[in-house]
């Protein structure tokens, strides 16, 4: 792909009326010096191209215009282009480009509005889409414009921009009695979350057209004065009104103080029927459904439990429904327990897992008993859900059934092990005695070891070390994994000696004949790298050359962890990582490069740069990521070369890494943009340019 | 079992195979070992449906890396002699328990930590013997004690981890120790958990120095009847590795027919009451 001179591109464009790809290419690839006297012609060429019949060509023109070096000139030209009524495609493309400029596009638009042109509605709409507060001052006068469309557009734009001045202007409009303008103002206030008093809203509730929007605003008043109106609206015949009331009720509850909330909840509990709420839960848009779930929960009524429980099956509604069920309180707990056996397996699992969220009531012996029985549920998911719940609310009495559940299939056994691990945090001695008395024989042994690991007690490290010598490789692996848990716990708390006393055995496990044990041992080393001795790096170096890829990978990651931790093996581990980079095997070199990149030592820069030449794309990308934080000219040059790599993913990684180099790389990213064809890379170049300039990316 | 056809092993093919095995693990067979190699590997030629040893050699050269490695491991399992038993060479063990261990208890070279490496542990009898002796002395009850057992053969390590032994392994075991440290399992004897907990096993080729680095610093190394498998160059490498892993003042115990003559002068030979052992100065 090569660039072409602007004049040639324009000729090609004009001569290719039947070939959209040639026209798109001409727009994408022309090159022009920023100082060229043809700048304004080129800009006009782009604006003309925005009116092309092909959306691809228009899109390309917008993309180029969005990154035009002289934004002031471009914003003025594009604003002027908004005044051409004959080509809707061009107008929309120009709006899109202007929106991408953000604040910089506001002055020419405001200046254009001063002349009260015919197309001022378009200008107002564009100000709204830019949504920059510098555009607000120009809009209030337009609320009195002679053209009702302009008045409504100004209200809408103010709603999109938001802020105190916009809110004040819109609130003033509410009293004017102009229906569509009032509606636009209400919508705008709702969009910006503006607050209007109940007293101001009450008169508007009487107008059918305004009622839904006024109800929505009522939800934000934080006042109980509107409660009777809200309750009436919850059972109103018009669906849009009911749904607006549902959303407003949920919103209002969130804004009220405790006394107000109690009063609202009292009103809801006194509702004659909750069927309209259930209907909103079933049929509303997602926002309405979530609000309906919330309001149903606030009714504290047992009959709300079933629809809410069924709503759990909807992933979008799941969280809201679970929260609502909990907010029903003890009545909900009773209803749930009664309902559970009739639900299908997945829902039973959810219900069991939810019970702990009912607080102390869920620790009732009856509930614990039910969960204990549910551990024997034929459905493994349901049994797993029960195990999870017992882990949270279970008492000593739950230990025995959970221990039995370890004998079930893997899914249930794993959930039971997790639960025992959680119980171990509260009843450690009992859990350990049970495990000790049971012994580590049989297929449950790995699960029992996992439990010990989850308890995260340093005191168990020596026991787990002994288990590293077990006959079964599954048990040895579980022991190494459990040591990783113990190590991670030590890192979390920052206390104790972590794995310091078992370091030798852990490193020796890297010589285990079973590769899964070696990999697990490497992961355990990575979990607590600071506590291991200076020889850890040597052991890991050997493992990084293991015959099994999984071990090499785990060892390289462990070396990376050792390098980035404060421990005696740190320096040596970094040396090993450097060798791994030079060996060019992706599985080890990638984590090595990432760690060296994060380490930030100058000595590694040449290595990272050299790795950009590796034949494996994963290595090259890791090197690019590592160079992202390094802003030396050499790093920049290397990444610039990588921008021209034949592999799109490498170009993408290089672009993103260059973005971290700041404003100085903007021109080269921009230049690359003129020749890049891959849409993902183009996207990354845009992202990188935004990053380089320190801007939030335009939406 | 029906015996397979006799597989002749020419001198040329023996040398090719020998070099291959040496390259893989450092184990070296002198020319007079042709019969041993032929006897132990003939069944592999049959098992792989190959025509003869030359075909077997070609298979080893041309197979994919994983298949090749698996077969070389199989060879290692077959050509190394693994016969051993508990409490073997008692005079040396007496030196260990009566002289070396009390010395360590007094000097505490690594604080209250003691590590012993059974390098070339075969089926585990030596490693467990060491662990039992450490318990028997009662000198290290409140110490952090570890025994590391390593061998190149996966097969013997599998036996070691099971820790179940037949009568052959107990030809030199006192009945009291048998009762105290073993339990009966279907007519065999298994090492009790309290002893097994002290021992870790791993697959280590002693010629592979980076691999041997997986063993931390140790106080005593038992490397008995292992050096005999290596040629002089490999022996030097192995001894050098053992030296590096020993703590200053640590002891190296070789088999009764082995010595460090012509290999290294780094160790000092110490005349104990019960045996002569090597010590890192």
PDB file of N, CA, C and O in Angstrom, chain A residues 124 126-137 139 154-164 166 188 191-192:
ATOM      1  N   UNK A 124     -28.098  23.502  15.923  1.00  0.00           N
ATOM      2  CA  UNK A 124     -28.483  23.244  17.314  1.00  0.00           C
ATOM      3  C   UNK A 124     -28.359  21.749  17.618  1.00  0.00           C
ATOM      4  O   UNK A 124     -27.833  21.347  18.662  1.00  0.00           O
ATOM      5  N   UNK A 126     -26.421  19.667  16.252  1.00  0.00           N
ATOM      6  CA  UNK A 126     -24.998  19.301  16.325  1.00  0.00           C
ATOM      7  C   UNK A 126     -24.412  19.706  17.681  1.00  0.00           C
ATOM      8  O   UNK A 126     -23.644  18.952  18.291  1.00  0.00           O
ATOM      9  N   UNK A 127     -24.789  20.890  18.146  1.00  0.00           N
ATOM     10  CA  UNK A 127     -24.315  21.310  19.484  1.00  0.00           C
ATOM     11  C   UNK A 127     -24.743  20.302  20.544  1.00  0.00           C
ATOM     12  O   UNK A 127     -23.981  19.952  21.450  1.00  0.00           O
ATOM     13  N   UNK A 128     -25.971  19.820  20.403  1.00  0.00           N
ATOM     14  CA  UNK A 128     -26.467  18.827  21.364  1.00  0.00           C
ATOM     15  C   UNK A 128     -25.651  17.556  21.298  1.00  0.00           C
ATOM     16  O   UNK A 128     -25.294  16.974  22.332  1.00  0.00           O
ATOM     17  N   UNK A 129     -25.331  17.105  20.083  1.00  0.00           N
ATOM     18  CA  UNK A 129     -24.570  15.857  19.940  1.00  0.00           C
ATOM     19  C   UNK A 129     -23.138  16.008  20.458  1.00  0.00           C
ATOM     20  O   UNK A 129     -22.566  15.065  21.015  1.00  0.00           O
ATOM     21  N   UNK A 130     -22.576  17.206  20.260  1.00  0.00           N
ATOM     22  CA  UNK A 130     -21.221  17.439  20.795  1.00  0.00           C
ATOM     23  C   UNK A 130     -21.256  17.406  22.318  1.00  0.00           C
ATOM     24  O   UNK A 130     -20.335  16.926  22.979  1.00  0.00           O
ATOM     25  N   UNK A 131     -22.367  17.896  22.858  1.00  0.00           N
ATOM     26  CA  UNK A 131     -22.612  17.812  24.310  1.00  0.00           C
ATOM     27  C   UNK A 131     -21.495  18.432  25.129  1.00  0.00           C
ATOM     28  O   UNK A 131     -21.093  17.888  26.157  1.00  0.00           O
ATOM     29  N   UNK A 132     -20.997  19.567  24.641  1.00  0.00           N
ATOM     30  CA  UNK A 132     -19.956  20.263  25.398  1.00  0.00           C
ATOM     31  C   UNK A 132     -20.575  21.500  26.043  1.00  0.00           C
ATOM     32  O   UNK A 132     -21.317  22.256  25.388  1.00  0.00           O
ATOM     33  N   UNK A 133     -20.256  21.719  27.305  1.00  0.00           N
ATOM     34  CA  UNK A 133     -20.925  22.812  28.033  1.00  0.00           C
ATOM     35  C   UNK A 133     -20.619  24.190  27.447  1.00  0.00           C
ATOM     36  O   UNK A 133     -21.367  25.146  27.684  1.00  0.00           O
ATOM     37  N   UNK A 134     -19.549  24.302  26.657  1.00  0.00           N
ATOM     38  CA  UNK A 134     -19.261  25.614  26.053  1.00  0.00           C
ATOM     39  C   UNK A 134     -20.342  26.012  25.041  1.00  0.00           C
ATOM     40  O   UNK A 134     -20.428  27.164  24.626  1.00  0.00           O
ATOM     41  N   UNK A 135     -21.174  25.050  24.669  1.00  0.00           N
ATOM     42  CA  UNK A 135     -22.238  25.372  23.700  1.00  0.00           C
ATOM     43  C   UNK A 135     -23.529  25.817  24.357  1.00  0.00           C
ATOM     44  O   UNK A 135     -24.470  26.238  23.665  1.00  0.00           O
ATOM     45  N   UNK A 136     -23.622  25.747  25.681  1.00  0.00           N
ATOM     46  CA  UNK A 136     -24.900  26.010  26.350  1.00  0.00           C
ATOM     47  C   UNK A 136     -25.384  27.443  26.156  1.00  0.00           C
ATOM     48  O   UNK A 136     -26.550  27.700  25.832  1.00  0.00           O
ATOM     49  N   UNK A 137     -24.465  28.406  26.324  1.00  0.00           N
ATOM     50  CA  UNK A 137     -24.874  29.819  26.328  1.00  0.00           C
ATOM     51  C   UNK A 137     -25.620  30.220  25.062  1.00  0.00           C
ATOM     52  O   UNK A 137     -26.500  31.096  25.087  1.00  0.00           O
ATOM     53  N   UNK A 139     -27.791  28.534  23.440  1.00  0.00           N
ATOM     54  CA  UNK A 139     -29.064  27.845  23.224  1.00  0.00           C
ATOM     55  C   UNK A 139     -30.304  28.496  23.856  1.00  0.00           C
ATOM     56  O   UNK A 139     -31.368  28.525  23.214  1.00  0.00           O
ATOM     57  N   UNK A 154     -33.634  23.162  20.527  1.00  0.00           N
ATOM     58  CA  UNK A 154     -32.802  23.813  21.556  1.00  0.00           C
ATOM     59  C   UNK A 154     -33.019  23.150  22.909  1.00  0.00           C
ATOM     60  O   UNK A 154     -32.063  22.903  23.664  1.00  0.00           O
ATOM     61  N   UNK A 155     -34.274  22.825  23.217  1.00  0.00           N
ATOM     62  CA  UNK A 155     -34.558  22.142  24.495  1.00  0.00           C
ATOM     63  C   UNK A 155     -33.890  20.775  24.510  1.00  0.00           C
ATOM     64  O   UNK A 155     -33.297  20.360  25.516  1.00  0.00           O
ATOM     65  N   UNK A 156     -33.974  20.068  23.402  1.00  0.00           N
ATOM     66  CA  UNK A 156     -33.366  18.731  23.340  1.00  0.00           C
ATOM     67  C   UNK A 156     -31.840  18.817  23.502  1.00  0.00           C
ATOM     68  O   UNK A 156     -31.222  18.016  24.203  1.00  0.00           O
ATOM     69  N   UNK A 157     -31.269  19.839  22.811  1.00  0.00           N
ATOM     70  CA  UNK A 157     -29.807  19.987  22.889  1.00  0.00           C
ATOM     71  C   UNK A 157     -29.381  20.314  24.320  1.00  0.00           C
ATOM     72  O   UNK A 157     -28.389  19.772  24.826  1.00  0.00           O
ATOM     73  N   UNK A 158     -30.147  21.189  24.972  1.00  0.00           N
ATOM     74  CA  UNK A 158     -29.821  21.520  26.372  1.00  0.00           C
ATOM     75  C   UNK A 158     -29.892  20.270  27.245  1.00  0.00           C
ATOM     76  O   UNK A 158     -29.068  20.069  28.141  1.00  0.00           O
ATOM     77  N   UNK A 159     -30.884  19.433  26.967  1.00  0.00           N
ATOM     78  CA  UNK A 159     -31.006  18.182  27.726  1.00  0.00           C
ATOM     79  C   UNK A 159     -29.801  17.286  27.512  1.00  0.00           C
ATOM     80  O   UNK A 159     -29.346  16.613  28.440  1.00  0.00           O
ATOM     81  N   UNK A 160     -29.273  17.267  26.290  1.00  0.00           N
ATOM     82  CA  UNK A 160     -28.111  16.408  26.004  1.00  0.00           C
ATOM     83  C   UNK A 160     -26.843  16.954  26.655  1.00  0.00           C
ATOM     84  O   UNK A 160     -25.974  16.204  27.101  1.00  0.00           O
ATOM     85  N   UNK A 161     -26.738  18.282  26.685  1.00  0.00           N
ATOM     86  CA  UNK A 161     -25.507  18.886  27.231  1.00  0.00           C
ATOM     87  C   UNK A 161     -25.514  18.826  28.759  1.00  0.00           C
ATOM     88  O   UNK A 161     -24.530  18.456  29.386  1.00  0.00           O
ATOM     89  N   UNK A 162     -26.646  19.176  29.335  1.00  0.00           N
ATOM     90  CA  UNK A 162     -26.747  19.119  30.794  1.00  0.00           C
ATOM     91  C   UNK A 162     -26.025  20.258  31.486  1.00  0.00           C
ATOM     92  O   UNK A 162     -25.589  21.236  30.853  1.00  0.00           O
ATOM     93  N   UNK A 163     -25.950  20.161  32.810  1.00  0.00           N
ATOM     94  CA  UNK A 163     -25.298  21.208  33.594  1.00  0.00           C
ATOM     95  C   UNK A 163     -26.318  22.179  34.181  1.00  0.00           C
ATOM     96  O   UNK A 163     -27.496  22.188  33.789  1.00  0.00           O
ATOM     97  N   UNK A 164     -25.863  23.001  35.108  1.00  0.00           N
ATOM     98  CA  UNK A 164     -26.754  23.895  35.843  1.00  0.00           C
ATOM     99  C   UNK A 164     -27.480  24.894  34.963  1.00  0.00           C
ATOM    100  O   UNK A 164     -28.699  25.091  35.092  1.00  0.00           O
ATOM    101  N   UNK A 166     -28.147  24.767  31.730  1.00  0.00           N
ATOM    102  CA  UNK A 166     -29.107  24.093  30.863  1.00  0.00           C
ATOM    103  C   UNK A 166     -30.348  23.722  31.663  1.00  0.00           C
ATOM    104  O   UNK A 166     -31.493  23.888  31.199  1.00  0.00           O
ATOM    105  N   UNK A 188     -35.556  16.430  28.344  1.00  0.00           N
ATOM    106  CA  UNK A 188     -34.177  16.901  28.543  1.00  0.00           C
ATOM    107  C   UNK A 188     -33.779  16.843  30.010  1.00  0.00           C
ATOM    108  O   UNK A 188     -32.697  16.373  30.357  1.00  0.00           O
ATOM    109  N   UNK A 191     -33.209  13.341  30.941  1.00  0.00           N
ATOM    110  CA  UNK A 191     -31.923  12.832  30.419  1.00  0.00           C
ATOM    111  C   UNK A 191     -30.758  13.276  31.287  1.00  0.00           C
ATOM    112  O   UNK A 191     -29.838  12.510  31.571  1.00  0.00           O
ATOM    113  N   UNK A 192     -30.772  14.549  31.662  1.00  0.00           N
ATOM    114  CA  UNK A 192     -29.627  15.071  32.430  1.00  0.00           C
ATOM    115  C   UNK A 192     -29.761  14.772  33.920  1.00  0.00           C
ATOM    116  O   UNK A 192     -28.881  15.087  34.706  1.00  0.00           O
TER     117      UNK A 192
END
